[in-house]
C-alpha positions as a printed NumPy array, in Angstrom:
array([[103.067, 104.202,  65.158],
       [100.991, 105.054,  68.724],
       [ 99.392, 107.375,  69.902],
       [100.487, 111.123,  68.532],
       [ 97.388, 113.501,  69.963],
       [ 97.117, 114.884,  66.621],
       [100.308, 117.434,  67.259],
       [102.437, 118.481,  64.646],
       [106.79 , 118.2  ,  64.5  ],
       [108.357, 121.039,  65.783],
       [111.627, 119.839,  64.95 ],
       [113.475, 122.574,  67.316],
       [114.849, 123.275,  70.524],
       [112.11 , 125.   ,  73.482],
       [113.849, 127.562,  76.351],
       [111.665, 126.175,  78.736],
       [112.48 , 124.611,  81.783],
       [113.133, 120.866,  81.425],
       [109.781, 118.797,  82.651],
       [110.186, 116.633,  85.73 ],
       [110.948, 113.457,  84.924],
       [107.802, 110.989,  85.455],
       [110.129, 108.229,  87.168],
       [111.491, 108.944,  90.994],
       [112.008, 105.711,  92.303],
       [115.345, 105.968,  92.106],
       [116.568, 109.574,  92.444],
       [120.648, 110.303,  92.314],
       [123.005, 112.847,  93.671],
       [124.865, 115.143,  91.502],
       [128.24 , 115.02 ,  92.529],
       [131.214, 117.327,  91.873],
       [134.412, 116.721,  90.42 ],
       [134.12 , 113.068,  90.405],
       [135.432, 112.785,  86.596],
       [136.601, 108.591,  85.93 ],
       [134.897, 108.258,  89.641],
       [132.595, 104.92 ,  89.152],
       [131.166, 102.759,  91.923],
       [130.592,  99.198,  90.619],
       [127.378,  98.249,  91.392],
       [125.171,  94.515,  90.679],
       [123.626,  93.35 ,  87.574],
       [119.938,  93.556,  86.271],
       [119.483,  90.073,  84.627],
       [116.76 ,  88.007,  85.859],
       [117.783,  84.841,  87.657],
       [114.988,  82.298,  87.244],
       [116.069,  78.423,  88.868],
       [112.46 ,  77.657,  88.644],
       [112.633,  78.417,  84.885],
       [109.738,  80.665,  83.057],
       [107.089,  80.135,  85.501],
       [109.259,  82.092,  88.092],
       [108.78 ,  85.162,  85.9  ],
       [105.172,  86.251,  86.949],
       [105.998,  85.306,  90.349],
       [109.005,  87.495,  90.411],
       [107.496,  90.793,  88.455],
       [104.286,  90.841,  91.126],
       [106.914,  90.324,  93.904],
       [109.658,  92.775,  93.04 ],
       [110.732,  95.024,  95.767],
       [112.645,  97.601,  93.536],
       [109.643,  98.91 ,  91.939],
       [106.228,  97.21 ,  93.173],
       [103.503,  97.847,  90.887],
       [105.439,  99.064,  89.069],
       [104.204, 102.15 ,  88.185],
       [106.725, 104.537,  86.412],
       [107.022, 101.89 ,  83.76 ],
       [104.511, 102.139,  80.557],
       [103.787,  99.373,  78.221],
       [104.669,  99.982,  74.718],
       [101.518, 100.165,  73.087],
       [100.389, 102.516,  75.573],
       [103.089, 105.171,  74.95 ],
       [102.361, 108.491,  73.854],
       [103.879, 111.818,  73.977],
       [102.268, 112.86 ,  77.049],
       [104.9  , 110.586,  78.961],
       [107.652, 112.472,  77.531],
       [108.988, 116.052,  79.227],
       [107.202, 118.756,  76.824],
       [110.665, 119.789,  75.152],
       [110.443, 116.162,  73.507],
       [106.47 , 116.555,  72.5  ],
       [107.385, 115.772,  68.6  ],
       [105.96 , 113.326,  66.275],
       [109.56 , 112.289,  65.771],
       [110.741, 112.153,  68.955],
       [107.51 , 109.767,  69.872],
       [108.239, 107.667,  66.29 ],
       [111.605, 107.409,  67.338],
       [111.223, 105.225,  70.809],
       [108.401, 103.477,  69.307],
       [110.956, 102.408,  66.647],
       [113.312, 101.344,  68.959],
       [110.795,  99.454,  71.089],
       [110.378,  97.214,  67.58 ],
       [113.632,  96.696,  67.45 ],
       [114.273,  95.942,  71.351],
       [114.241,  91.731,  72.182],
       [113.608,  89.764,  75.533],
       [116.634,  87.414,  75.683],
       [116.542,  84.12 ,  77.507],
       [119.94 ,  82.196,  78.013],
       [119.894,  78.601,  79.545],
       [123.624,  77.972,  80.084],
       [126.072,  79.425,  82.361],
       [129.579,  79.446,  80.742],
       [132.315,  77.571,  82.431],
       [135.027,  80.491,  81.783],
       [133.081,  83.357,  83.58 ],
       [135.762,  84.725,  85.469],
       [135.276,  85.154,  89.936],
       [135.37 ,  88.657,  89.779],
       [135.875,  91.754,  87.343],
       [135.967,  95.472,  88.278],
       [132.706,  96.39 ,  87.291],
       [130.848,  94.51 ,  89.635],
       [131.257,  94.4  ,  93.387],
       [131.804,  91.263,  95.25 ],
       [131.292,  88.142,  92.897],
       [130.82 ,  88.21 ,  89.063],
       [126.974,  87.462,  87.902],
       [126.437,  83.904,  87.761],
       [129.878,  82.479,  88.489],
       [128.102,  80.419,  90.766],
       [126.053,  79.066,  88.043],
       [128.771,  77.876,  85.887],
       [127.835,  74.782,  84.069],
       [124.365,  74.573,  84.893],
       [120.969,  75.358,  82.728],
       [119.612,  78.136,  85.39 ],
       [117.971,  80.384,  83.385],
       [118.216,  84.045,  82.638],
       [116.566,  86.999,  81.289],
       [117.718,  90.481,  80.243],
       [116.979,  92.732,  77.13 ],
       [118.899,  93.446,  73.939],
       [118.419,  95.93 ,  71.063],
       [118.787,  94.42 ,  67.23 ],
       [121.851,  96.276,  65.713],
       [122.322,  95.662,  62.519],
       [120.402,  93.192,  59.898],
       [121.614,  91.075,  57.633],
       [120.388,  88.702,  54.77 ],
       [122.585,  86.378,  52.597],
       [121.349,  84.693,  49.414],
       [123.589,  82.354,  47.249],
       [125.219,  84.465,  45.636],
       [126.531,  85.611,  49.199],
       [128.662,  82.5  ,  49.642],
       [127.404,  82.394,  53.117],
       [125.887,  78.368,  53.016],
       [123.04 ,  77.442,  54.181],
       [121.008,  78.733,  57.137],
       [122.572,  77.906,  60.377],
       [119.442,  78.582,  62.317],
       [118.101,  74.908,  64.617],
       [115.465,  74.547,  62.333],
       [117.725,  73.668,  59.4  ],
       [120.326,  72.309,  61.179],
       [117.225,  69.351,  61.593],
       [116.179,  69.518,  58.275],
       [117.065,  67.394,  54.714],
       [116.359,  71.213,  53.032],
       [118.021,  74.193,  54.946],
       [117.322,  77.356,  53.764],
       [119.741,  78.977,  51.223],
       [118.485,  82.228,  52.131],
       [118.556,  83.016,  55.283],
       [119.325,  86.501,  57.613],
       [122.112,  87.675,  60.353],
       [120.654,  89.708,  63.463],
       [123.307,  91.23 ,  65.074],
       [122.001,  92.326,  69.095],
       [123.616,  94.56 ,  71.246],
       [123.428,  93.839,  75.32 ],
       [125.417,  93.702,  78.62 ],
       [128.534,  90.944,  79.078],
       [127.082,  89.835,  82.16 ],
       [123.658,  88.733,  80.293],
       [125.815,  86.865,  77.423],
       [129.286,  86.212,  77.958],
       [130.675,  83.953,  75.583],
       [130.11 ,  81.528,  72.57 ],
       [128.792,  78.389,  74.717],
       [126.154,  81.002,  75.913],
       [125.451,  82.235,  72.699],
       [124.094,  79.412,  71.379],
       [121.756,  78.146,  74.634],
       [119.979,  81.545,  73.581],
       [117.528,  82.594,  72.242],
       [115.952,  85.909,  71.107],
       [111.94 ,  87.293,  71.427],
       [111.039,  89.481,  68.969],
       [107.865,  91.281,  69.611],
       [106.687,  90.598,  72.987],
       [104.938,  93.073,  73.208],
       [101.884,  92.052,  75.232],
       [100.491,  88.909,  77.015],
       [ 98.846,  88.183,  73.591],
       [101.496,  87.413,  71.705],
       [104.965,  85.462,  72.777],
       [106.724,  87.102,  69.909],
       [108.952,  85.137,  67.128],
       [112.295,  83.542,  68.264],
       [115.768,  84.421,  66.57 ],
       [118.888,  81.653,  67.456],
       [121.958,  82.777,  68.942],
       [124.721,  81.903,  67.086],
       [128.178,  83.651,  67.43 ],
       [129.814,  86.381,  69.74 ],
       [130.733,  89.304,  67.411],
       [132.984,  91.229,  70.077],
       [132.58 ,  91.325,  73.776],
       [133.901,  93.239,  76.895],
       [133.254,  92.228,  80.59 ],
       [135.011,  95.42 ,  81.987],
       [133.164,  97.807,  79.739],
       [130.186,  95.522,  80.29 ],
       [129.175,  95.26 ,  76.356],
       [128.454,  92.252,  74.244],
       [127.465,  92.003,  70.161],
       [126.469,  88.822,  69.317],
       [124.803,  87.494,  66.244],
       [121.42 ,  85.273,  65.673],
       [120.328,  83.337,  62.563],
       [116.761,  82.555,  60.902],
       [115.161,  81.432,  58.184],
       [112.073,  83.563,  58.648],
       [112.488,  85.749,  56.104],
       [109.424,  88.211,  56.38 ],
       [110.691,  88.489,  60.459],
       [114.446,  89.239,  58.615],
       [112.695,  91.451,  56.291],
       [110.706,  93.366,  58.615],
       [114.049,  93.572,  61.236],
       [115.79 ,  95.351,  58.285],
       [113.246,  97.82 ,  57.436],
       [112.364,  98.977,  61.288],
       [116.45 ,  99.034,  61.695],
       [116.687, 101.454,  58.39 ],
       [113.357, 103.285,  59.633],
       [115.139, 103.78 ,  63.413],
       [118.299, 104.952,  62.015],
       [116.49 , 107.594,  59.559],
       [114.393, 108.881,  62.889],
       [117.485, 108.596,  64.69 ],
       [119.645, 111.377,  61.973],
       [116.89 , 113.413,  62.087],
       [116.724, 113.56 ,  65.714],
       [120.4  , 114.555,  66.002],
       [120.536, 117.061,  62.794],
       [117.359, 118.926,  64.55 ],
       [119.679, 119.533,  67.938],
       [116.969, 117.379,  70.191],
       [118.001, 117.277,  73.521],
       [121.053, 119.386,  73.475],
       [119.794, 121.212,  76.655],
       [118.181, 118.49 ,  78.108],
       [119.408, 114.79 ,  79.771],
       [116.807, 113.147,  78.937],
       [117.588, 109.536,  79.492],
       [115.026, 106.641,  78.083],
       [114.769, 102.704,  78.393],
       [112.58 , 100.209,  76.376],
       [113.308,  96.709,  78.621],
       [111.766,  93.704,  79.224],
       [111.643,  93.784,  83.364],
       [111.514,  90.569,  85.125],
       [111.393,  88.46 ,  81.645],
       [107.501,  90.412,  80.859],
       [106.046,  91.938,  78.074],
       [107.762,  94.792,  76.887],
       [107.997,  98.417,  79.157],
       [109.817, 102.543,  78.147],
       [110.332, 104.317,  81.485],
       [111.604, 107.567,  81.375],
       [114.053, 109.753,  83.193],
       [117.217, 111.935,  83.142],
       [120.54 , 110.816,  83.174],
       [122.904, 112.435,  86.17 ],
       [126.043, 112.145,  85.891],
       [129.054, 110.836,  83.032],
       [131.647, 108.788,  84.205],
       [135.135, 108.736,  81.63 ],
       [137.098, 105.493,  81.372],
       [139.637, 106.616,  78.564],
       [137.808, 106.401,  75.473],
       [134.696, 104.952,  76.473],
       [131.885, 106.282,  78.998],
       [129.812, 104.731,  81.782],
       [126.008, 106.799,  82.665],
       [124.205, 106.595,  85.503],
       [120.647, 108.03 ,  85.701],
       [117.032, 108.258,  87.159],
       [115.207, 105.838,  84.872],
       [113.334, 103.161,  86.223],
       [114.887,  99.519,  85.241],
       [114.215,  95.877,  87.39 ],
       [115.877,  92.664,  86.941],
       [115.162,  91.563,  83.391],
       [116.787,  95.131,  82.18 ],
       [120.06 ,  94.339,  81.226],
       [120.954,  95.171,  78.03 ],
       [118.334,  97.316,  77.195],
       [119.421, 100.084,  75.589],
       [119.779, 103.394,  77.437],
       [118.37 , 106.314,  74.642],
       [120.114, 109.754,  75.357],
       [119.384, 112.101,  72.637],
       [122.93 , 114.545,  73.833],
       [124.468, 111.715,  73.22 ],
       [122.655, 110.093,  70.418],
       [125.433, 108.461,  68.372],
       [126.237, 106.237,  71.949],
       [124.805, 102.743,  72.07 ],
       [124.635, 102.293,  75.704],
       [123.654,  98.771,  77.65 ],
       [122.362,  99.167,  80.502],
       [124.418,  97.25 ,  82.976],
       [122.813,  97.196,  86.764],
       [122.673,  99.401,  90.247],
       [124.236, 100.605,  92.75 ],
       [124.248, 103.42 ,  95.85 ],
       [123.928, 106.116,  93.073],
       [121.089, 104.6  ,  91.1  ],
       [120.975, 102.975,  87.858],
       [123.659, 103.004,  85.501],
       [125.134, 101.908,  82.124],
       [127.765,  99.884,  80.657],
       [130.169, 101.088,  77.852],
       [128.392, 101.794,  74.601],
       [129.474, 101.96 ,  70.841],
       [129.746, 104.777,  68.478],
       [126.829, 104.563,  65.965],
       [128.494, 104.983,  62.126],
       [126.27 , 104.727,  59.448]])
C-alpha cells in the first residue's frame, strides 16, 4: 500500500512541535470568539460547457493553485508528506485506503428545482443558471458504505444501464452508497445523469464507472448529499466492500491509538479540475457550530473539481466531512455525518 520507508508503527502520541504544514497557498486567520460565526463562501465543482476536453485546459490554466504544487498524486504518497507526529505505517495505510475508496464524479444534468439562493453560498446558488441543461460537472465523492444483494435479498434485478438494456439483468448485483457536497448532486434527476470513476488514479487508467441511481438523504444548507449507485461488476462491488471494511479497521485503530489529539491535521484526497486523483495536506483552523452539526475551514489545498472530497481530521475522526468551497478565510467544509459502525 505505497511507499512506507521501511519505518515501523508507533501507534502513540509525540510532544513535539506540530510540523509545518507542506500546503500555504491558502493560509487562514485564527479568529477569536467567533463560535456559529460562518462566512458563506463559492463552490469547488468544476464547470465544464465544453464537456471533458475542457478539463486539461482548465487544470494547466487554474489560477488558484498553478502548477499545482502542494498537491501529490496518489501513488506518489509517502509518509514523508505527512507532519512527523503522523510518520506511522497506519496513519500512511489509512489515506491510501481512503484514496481507494475516493471517486471522480461527473453529472450531466442540472436539476430544474435548484433553488436561487441558500445561506451557504453567497450571491447565486451553484448552477441555478444551468437548470435544465446537460453542462457538465465535476467534483469528488468518497464510497460510504457497500452493498451486495443476491436473490435471496428480494432486491430484483440489477438496476444498473447495462441491464436495464439487456434480455438477462443481473440477479446479483451491488449498492455503492457515496458521500459528497449538495451543490455537486442535488437531487434525483441529477442522480441518475451521473456517473461515478472508480480508480482514476493516473492518466493510464480511466477507472471503472458506477451508475447513479437514488438520493439517500440530502441537505443544501448543511451542504451534504448520500446518494446511491448500482453495478453489476461484481469483482469492482467486491473489491469496494473489502477496501471499505479495510478503511474502517485503519480508521478504529487510528482513533483507539489517540492520533492527532494534539494536532489539526486536516487531509484531502480530490480529484481537482476533473484529473487523476491528488492528497494535499494541511491543518484545519478554525470550527464553526451550527446546532448539532459543524462546518471546518482549513489550510489544505483544494481547486475546482474538489467538492465532495472528503476532508480527513483525525481529532475528529468519527466526522465525515464534504468539502464544500472558499471563501475570504480559505477553504472550508460542509456538514459531515457521524461515522457508527
Amino acid at each position: 500500500m505505497g511507499n512506507t520507508g521501511g519505518k515501523k508503527s508507533k501507534l502513540q502520541l509525540e510532544d513535539d512541535d506540530v510540523a509545518q504544514s507542506h500546503c500555504q497557498t491558502t493560509k487562514l486567520k485564527e479568529k477569536k470568539n467567533t463560535e456559529g460565526c460562518f462566512i458563506p463562501g463559492h463552490h469547488e465543482a468544476e464547470i465544464c460547457y465544453g464537456g471533458e476536453a475542457d478539463l486539461h485546459k482548465h487544470y494547466t490554466g487554474c489560477k488558484k493553485n498553478p502548477g499545482h504544487v502542494n498537491f501529490i498524486p496518489v501513488n506518489d504518497f509517502n509518509l514523508d508528506h505527512l507532519p512527523s507526529l503522523y510518520h506511522d505505517v497506519i496513519m500512511l495505510e489509512l489515506i491510501k485506503a481512503l484514496s481507494a475508496l475516493t471517486v471522480l464524479i461527473k453529472v450531466k444534468y442540472t436539476s430544474l428545482k435548484r433553488p436561487e439562493s441558500v445561506p451557504c453560498f453567497s450571491g447565486q446558488y451553484p448552477f441555478y443558471n444551468t437548470r435544465g441543461s446537460d453542462v457538465l460537472r465535476t467534483g469528488t465523492g468518497r464510497v460510504w458504505l457497500v452493498d451486495k444483494y443476491t436473490e435471496s435479498d428480494n432486491k430484483g434485478t440489477c438496476p444498473c444501464g447495462k441491464c436495464q438494456h439487456s434480455d438477462t439483468p443481473s440477479k446479483v448485483w451491488g449498492e455503492v452508497c457515496v458521500v459528497t457536497a449538495a451543490h455537486v448532486v442535488f437531487d434525483v434527476s441529477e442522480v441518475r445523469q451521473t456517473r461515478c470513476v472508480v480508480g482514476f488514479d493516473d492518466n493510464k487508467s480511466s477507472g471503472v464507472s458506477l451508475d447513479g441511481w437514488g438520493v439517500v438523504e440530502a441537505n443544501i444548507e448543511g451542504d451534504r448529499c448520500l446518494f446511491s449507485c448500482v453495478s453489476c461488476d461484481l469483482e469492482l462491488v467486491d473489491e469496494l466492500r473489502k477496501m471499505w471494511r479495510h478503511y474502517y479497521d485503519l480508521w478504529e485503530k487510528v482513533r483507539r491509538y489517540g492520533f492527532g489529539y494534539v494536532d489539526k491535521l486536516a487531509v484531502i484526497v480530490s480529484h481537482p479540475h476533473g484529473c487523476p486523483k491528488q492528497v494535499s495536506v494541511g491543518q484545519w483552523t478554525h470550527e464553526h457550530g451550527r446546532g448539532r452539526w459543524n462546518k471546518y475551514t482549513y489550510t489544505t489545498c483544494t481547486c475546482p473539481g474538489s467538492s465532495g472530497a472528503l476532508v480527513y481530521l483525525p481529532r475528529h475522526g468519527r466526522l465525515s466531512l464534504p468539502h464544500s468551497g472558499s471563501n475570504s478565510e480559505g477553504n472550508y467544509s460542509g456538514e459531515g455525518w457521524l461515522i457508527h459502525l
